[in-house]
Short mmCIF file of C-alpha atoms in Angstrom, two decimals:
data_model
loop_
_atom_site.label_atom_id
_atom_site.label_comp_id
_atom_site.label_asym_id
_atom_site.label_seq_id
_atom_site.Cartn_x
_atom_site.Cartn_y
_atom_site.Cartn_z
CA GLY A 79 0.00 0.00 0.00
CA LEU A 80 2.80 2.44 0.84
CA GLU A 81 4.57 1.58 -2.43
CA ASP A 82 1.38 2.43 -4.34
CA ILE A 83 1.20 5.79 -2.54
CA LEU A 84 4.86 6.57 -3.32
CA LYS A 85 4.23 5.71 -7.00
CA GLY A 86 1.39 8.22 -7.05
CA ARG A 87 -1.38 5.75 -7.79
CA LYS A 88 -4.85 7.24 -7.52
CA GLY A 89 -6.77 6.43 -4.32
CA ALA A 90 -3.82 4.50 -2.81
CA SER A 91 -3.77 6.60 0.39
CA ALA A 92 -7.51 6.20 0.97
CA ARG A 93 -7.28 2.44 0.44
CA LEU A 94 -4.43 2.07 2.92
CA ASN A 95 -6.23 4.28 5.47
CA LYS A 96 -9.30 2.07 5.22
CA TYR A 97 -7.28 -1.14 5.42
CA ILE A 98 -5.31 -0.30 8.59
CA LEU A 99 -8.44 1.11 10.27
CA LYS A 100 -10.61 -1.92 9.54
CA ASN A 101 -8.12 -4.80 9.49
CA LYS A 102 -5.30 -3.71 11.81
CA LYS A 103 -6.51 -1.31 14.50
CA SER A 104 -9.39 -3.67 15.33
CA ILE A 105 -6.92 -6.42 16.33
CA ASP A 106 -5.90 -4.69 19.59
CA ARG A 107 -8.17 -2.19 21.37
CA THR A 108 -5.21 -0.77 23.34
CA ILE A 109 -3.79 0.80 20.16
CA SER A 110 -5.07 4.37 19.87
CA ARG A 111 -3.90 4.91 16.28
CA ILE A 112 -1.67 3.47 13.56
CA SER A 113 0.38 5.52 11.09
CA VAL A 114 2.45 4.64 8.03
CA LEU A 115 5.33 7.03 7.26
CA SER A 116 7.64 7.30 4.26
CA LEU A 117 11.42 7.75 4.45
CA ASP A 118 11.06 11.56 4.53
CA GLY A 119 9.13 11.30 7.81
CA VAL A 120 5.76 12.23 6.27
CA VAL A 121 2.61 10.38 7.41
CA ARG A 122 1.19 8.81 4.22
CA ALA A 123 -1.67 6.91 5.83
CA SER A 124 -3.19 6.78 9.30
CA THR A 125 -6.24 5.67 11.26
CA ASP A 126 -6.37 9.34 12.32
CA PRO A 127 -7.09 11.36 9.12
CA SER A 128 -5.79 14.59 10.71
CA ALA A 129 -2.30 13.04 11.00
CA VAL A 130 -1.90 12.46 7.25
CA GLY A 131 0.66 14.88 5.76
CA LYS A 132 2.37 15.70 9.07
CA LYS A 133 6.15 15.34 9.26
CA PHE A 134 8.01 13.48 12.03
CA ILE A 135 11.51 13.12 10.57
CA ALA A 136 13.11 14.50 13.77
CA ALA A 137 10.99 12.38 16.12
CA GLU A 138 12.78 9.75 18.21
CA PHE A 139 10.32 7.00 17.27
CA PHE A 140 10.99 7.67 13.56
CA LYS A 141 14.78 7.66 13.87
CA LYS A 142 14.85 4.47 15.95
CA GLY A 143 12.12 2.75 13.94
CA MET A 144 14.11 3.21 10.73
CA ALA A 145 16.85 0.91 12.03
CA ALA A 146 14.95 -1.73 13.99
CA PRO A 147 11.75 -2.28 16.00
CA ALA A 148 11.73 0.22 18.87
CA VAL A 149 9.55 1.53 21.70
CA VAL A 150 9.82 5.15 22.85
CA GLU A 151 7.95 7.64 25.01
CA SER A 152 6.38 10.52 23.07
CA ALA A 153 4.70 13.69 24.32
CA GLY A 154 2.46 14.15 21.29
CA ALA A 155 -0.94 13.13 22.67
CA ALA A 156 -3.84 15.59 22.43
CA ASN A 157 -4.69 15.23 26.15
CA GLY A 158 -1.18 16.31 27.21
CA LEU A 159 -0.26 12.88 28.55
CA PRO A 160 2.63 10.99 26.96
CA GLU A 161 2.14 8.14 24.53
CA ILE A 162 4.05 4.95 23.92
CA VAL A 163 5.06 4.62 20.27
CA ALA A 164 6.12 1.24 18.91
CA SER A 165 7.73 1.60 15.48
CA ALA A 166 9.34 -0.76 12.98
CA PRO A 167 10.81 -0.54 9.44
CA LEU A 168 8.60 -1.19 6.42
CA LEU A 169 10.39 -3.03 3.62
CA SER A 170 9.63 -3.11 -0.08
CA VAL A 171 7.89 -6.32 -1.15
CA LYS A 172 10.22 -6.73 -4.14
CA THR A 173 13.60 -5.29 -3.09
CA ARG A 174 13.30 -5.85 0.70
CA LYS A 175 14.83 -2.40 1.19
CA PRO A 176 13.33 0.14 3.67
CA ILE A 177 10.61 2.39 2.24
CA GLY A 178 9.24 3.78 5.50
CA ILE A 179 8.07 2.82 8.99
CA LEU A 180 4.94 1.57 10.73
CA ALA A 181 4.07 3.27 14.04
CA ASN A 182 1.56 2.07 16.67
CA TYR A 183 0.50 4.59 19.34
CA LEU A 184 -0.71 3.55 22.81
CA SER A 185 -2.06 5.89 25.48
CA ILE A 186 -0.23 5.98 28.81
CA THR A 187 -3.60 5.30 30.47
CA GLU A 188 -3.38 1.73 29.17
CA LEU A 189 -0.47 1.24 31.59
CA ASN A 190 -2.71 2.33 34.47
CA HIS A 191 -5.20 -0.38 33.52
CA LEU A 192 -2.41 -2.92 33.44
CA LEU A 193 -0.74 -1.98 36.75
CA THR A 194 -3.96 -1.63 38.74
CA GLY A 195 -5.36 -4.99 37.59
CA GLU A 196 -8.20 -3.41 35.59
CA PHE A 197 -6.83 -5.01 32.41
CA ASN A 198 -7.13 -8.47 34.03
CA ARG A 199 -10.73 -7.70 34.97
CA THR A 200 -11.62 -6.88 31.35
CA LEU A 201 -10.16 -10.24 30.33
CA GLY A 202 -12.58 -11.95 32.72
CA ALA A 203 -10.35 -12.57 35.77
CA VAL A 204 -12.63 -13.18 38.76
CA SER A 205 -9.97 -12.79 41.46
CA TRP A 206 -8.26 -9.64 40.11
CA MET A 207 -8.86 -7.73 43.38
CA LYS A 208 -8.22 -10.57 45.83
CA GLY A 209 -5.16 -10.48 48.05
CA LYS A 210 -4.43 -6.79 47.39
CA ARG A 211 -2.68 -4.95 50.20
CA ARG A 212 -4.01 -1.67 51.57
CA THR A 213 -0.87 0.40 50.85
CA MET A 214 0.62 -1.57 47.98
CA GLU A 215 1.02 0.18 44.62
CA VAL A 216 2.81 -0.48 41.35
CA TYR A 217 3.79 2.49 39.18
CA LEU A 218 6.12 3.73 36.43
CA VAL A 219 8.61 6.61 36.54
CA ASN A 220 10.13 8.13 33.38
CA ARG A 221 13.63 9.37 32.54
CA ASP A 222 12.88 12.75 34.16
CA ALA A 223 12.08 11.02 37.49
CA VAL A 224 8.41 11.93 37.09
CA MET A 225 5.53 9.50 37.69
CA LEU A 226 3.85 8.28 34.50
CA THR A 227 0.95 6.35 36.00
CA GLU A 228 -1.63 7.02 38.71
CA SER A 229 -0.72 7.15 42.39
CA LYS A 230 -2.80 5.55 45.15
CA PHE A 231 -1.95 8.45 47.48
CA VAL A 232 -1.50 11.59 45.30
CA LYS A 233 -4.29 12.81 43.03
CA GLY A 234 -3.26 13.89 39.52
CA ALA A 235 0.21 12.38 39.87
CA PRO A 236 0.98 11.52 36.20
CA LEU A 237 3.61 13.96 34.83
CA LYS A 238 3.42 16.03 38.03
CA GLN A 239 4.69 13.91 40.91
CA THR A 240 8.50 13.82 41.17
CA VAL A 241 9.94 10.50 42.36
CA ASP A 242 13.53 11.21 43.41
CA THR A 243 14.03 7.98 45.35
CA LEU A 244 16.86 5.48 45.72
CA PRO A 245 15.63 2.90 43.16
CA VAL A 246 14.88 5.57 40.53
CA ARG A 247 18.33 7.14 40.91
CA ARG A 248 20.00 3.71 40.71
CA CYS A 249 18.08 2.83 37.53
CA LEU A 250 18.88 6.13 35.81
CA GLU A 251 22.54 6.13 36.82
CA SER A 252 23.56 2.50 36.43
CA SER A 253 20.47 0.39 35.56
CA GLU A 254 20.85 -1.23 38.99
CA GLU A 255 17.70 -2.78 40.44
CA VAL A 256 16.84 -2.44 44.13
CA SER A 257 14.93 -4.61 46.61
CA GLN A 258 14.97 -3.18 50.13
CA ILE A 259 13.38 -0.74 52.62
CA TYR A 260 13.71 2.97 51.75
CA PRO A 261 11.73 6.29 51.85
CA ASP A 262 9.28 6.67 48.94
CA TYR A 263 8.11 9.85 47.15
CA ARG A 264 5.88 10.66 50.17
CA GLY A 265 8.77 10.31 52.61
CA VAL A 266 7.19 7.15 54.05
CA MET A 267 9.36 4.07 54.67
CA VAL A 268 8.35 1.35 52.23
CA ALA A 269 9.45 -2.16 51.32
CA GLY A 270 9.99 -1.95 47.59
CA ALA A 271 11.46 -3.57 44.51
CA SER A 272 12.39 -1.95 41.20
CA MET A 273 12.87 -3.10 37.62
CA CYS A 274 14.88 -0.98 35.16
CA LEU A 275 13.85 -0.50 31.52
CA PRO A 276 17.13 0.96 30.20
CA LYS A 277 16.10 1.41 26.54
CA ILE A 278 13.45 3.98 27.45
CA LYS A 279 14.96 4.99 30.82
CA TRP A 280 11.88 3.99 32.81
CA THR A 281 11.68 2.51 36.31
CA LEU A 282 8.94 0.08 37.34
CA LEU A 283 8.32 0.08 41.10
CA ALA A 284 6.27 -2.14 43.41
CA GLU A 285 6.03 -0.79 46.98
CA ILE A 286 4.15 -1.35 50.22
CA ASP A 287 4.40 0.61 53.47
CA ALA A 288 7.02 -1.03 55.69
CA GLU A 289 4.60 -0.89 58.63
CA GLU A 290 2.06 -3.01 56.75
CA ALA A 291 4.73 -5.30 55.28
CA LEU A 292 6.18 -6.00 58.74
CA SER A 293 2.83 -6.28 60.55
CA PRO A 294 2.90 -10.11 60.37
CA LEU A 295 6.04 -9.98 62.54
CA SER A 296 4.06 -8.25 65.31
CA ASP A 297 1.43 -10.96 65.07
CA MET A 298 4.19 -13.58 65.23
CA ARG A 299 5.65 -11.91 68.34
CA LYS A 300 2.22 -11.92 70.02
CA ASP A 301 1.68 -15.56 69.07
CA ALA A 302 5.15 -16.45 70.37
CA ALA A 303 4.47 -14.65 73.68
CA ILE A 304 1.14 -16.44 74.10
CA ALA A 305 2.74 -19.79 73.22
CA SER A 306 5.53 -19.16 75.73
CA ALA A 307 3.04 -18.27 78.48
CA VAL A 308 0.95 -21.37 77.79
CA SER A 309 4.09 -23.55 77.71
CA ALA A 310 5.27 -22.08 81.02
CA LEU A 311 1.86 -22.68 82.57
CA LEU A 312 1.82 -26.30 81.38
CA ILE A 313 5.31 -26.83 82.80
CA VAL A 314 4.24 -25.39 86.19
CA ILE A 315 1.10 -27.57 86.24
CA SER A 316 3.08 -30.66 85.19
CA PHE A 317 5.70 -29.96 87.85
CA GLY A 318 2.94 -29.43 90.46
CA ILE A 319 1.31 -32.77 89.61
CA PHE A 320 4.70 -34.52 89.63
CA PHE A 321 5.72 -32.92 92.96
CA ARG A 322 2.35 -33.80 94.53
CA GLY A 323 2.73 -37.42 93.38
CA ILE A 324 6.22 -37.68 94.89
CA ASN A 325 4.98 -36.05 98.11
CA LEU A 326 2.16 -38.61 98.45
CA ARG A 327 4.56 -41.50 97.97
CA LEU A 328 6.89 -40.13 100.62
CA LYS A 329 3.96 -39.81 103.03
CA ARG A 330 2.95 -43.44 102.42
CA LEU A 331 6.53 -44.57 103.08
#
């Protein structure tokens, strides 16, 4: 379809627009739009008609997508939130040489659905909310140390809440992952683990308040104290019965 457009064939752009809208975008509802770009960075076809004719030759997704399949963060969404753009080279059917790129756009809100478990619910998972902790949250931080997804504790956190914490700094500086207790973006001590995504400089974090994480230890201490008291009482009773038995025997003698 792109080759037909580049050759100037009549109606080629309209045909390709219709094809990717009907046959490709419908495959995955998480894709917000699909665009086909030529080597000069111009959008030749798209599921969004307003994008056709726009130029993205300087865009990171275009530069990386020319060489190999790539995923980048882009700030081009109409609602002001970033998008995830997955791009890959398009090759000529005959020569197998690059003639452009294919770009799939996903809204950052899709990540919220994934990290909160909402995505599992839409797939029919019955137990998607079971076993969730009161203070546990999973979220993403971008290369600017700013939260990309929703926060359980801060309203309107995406692209506003700074997360200058130990695991984020480690990921950005050396791609080192962390699993320990540390202060989070609220200044609260949490038990957390991080995963680094070095290609896009993102940090994935799973955290729970240390107080809640360690609460089972308090229960264990209480149980141990009760068990010790009961054991001591049983020992005293057993000793009393034994002593009484010996005392009776001595009296009989």
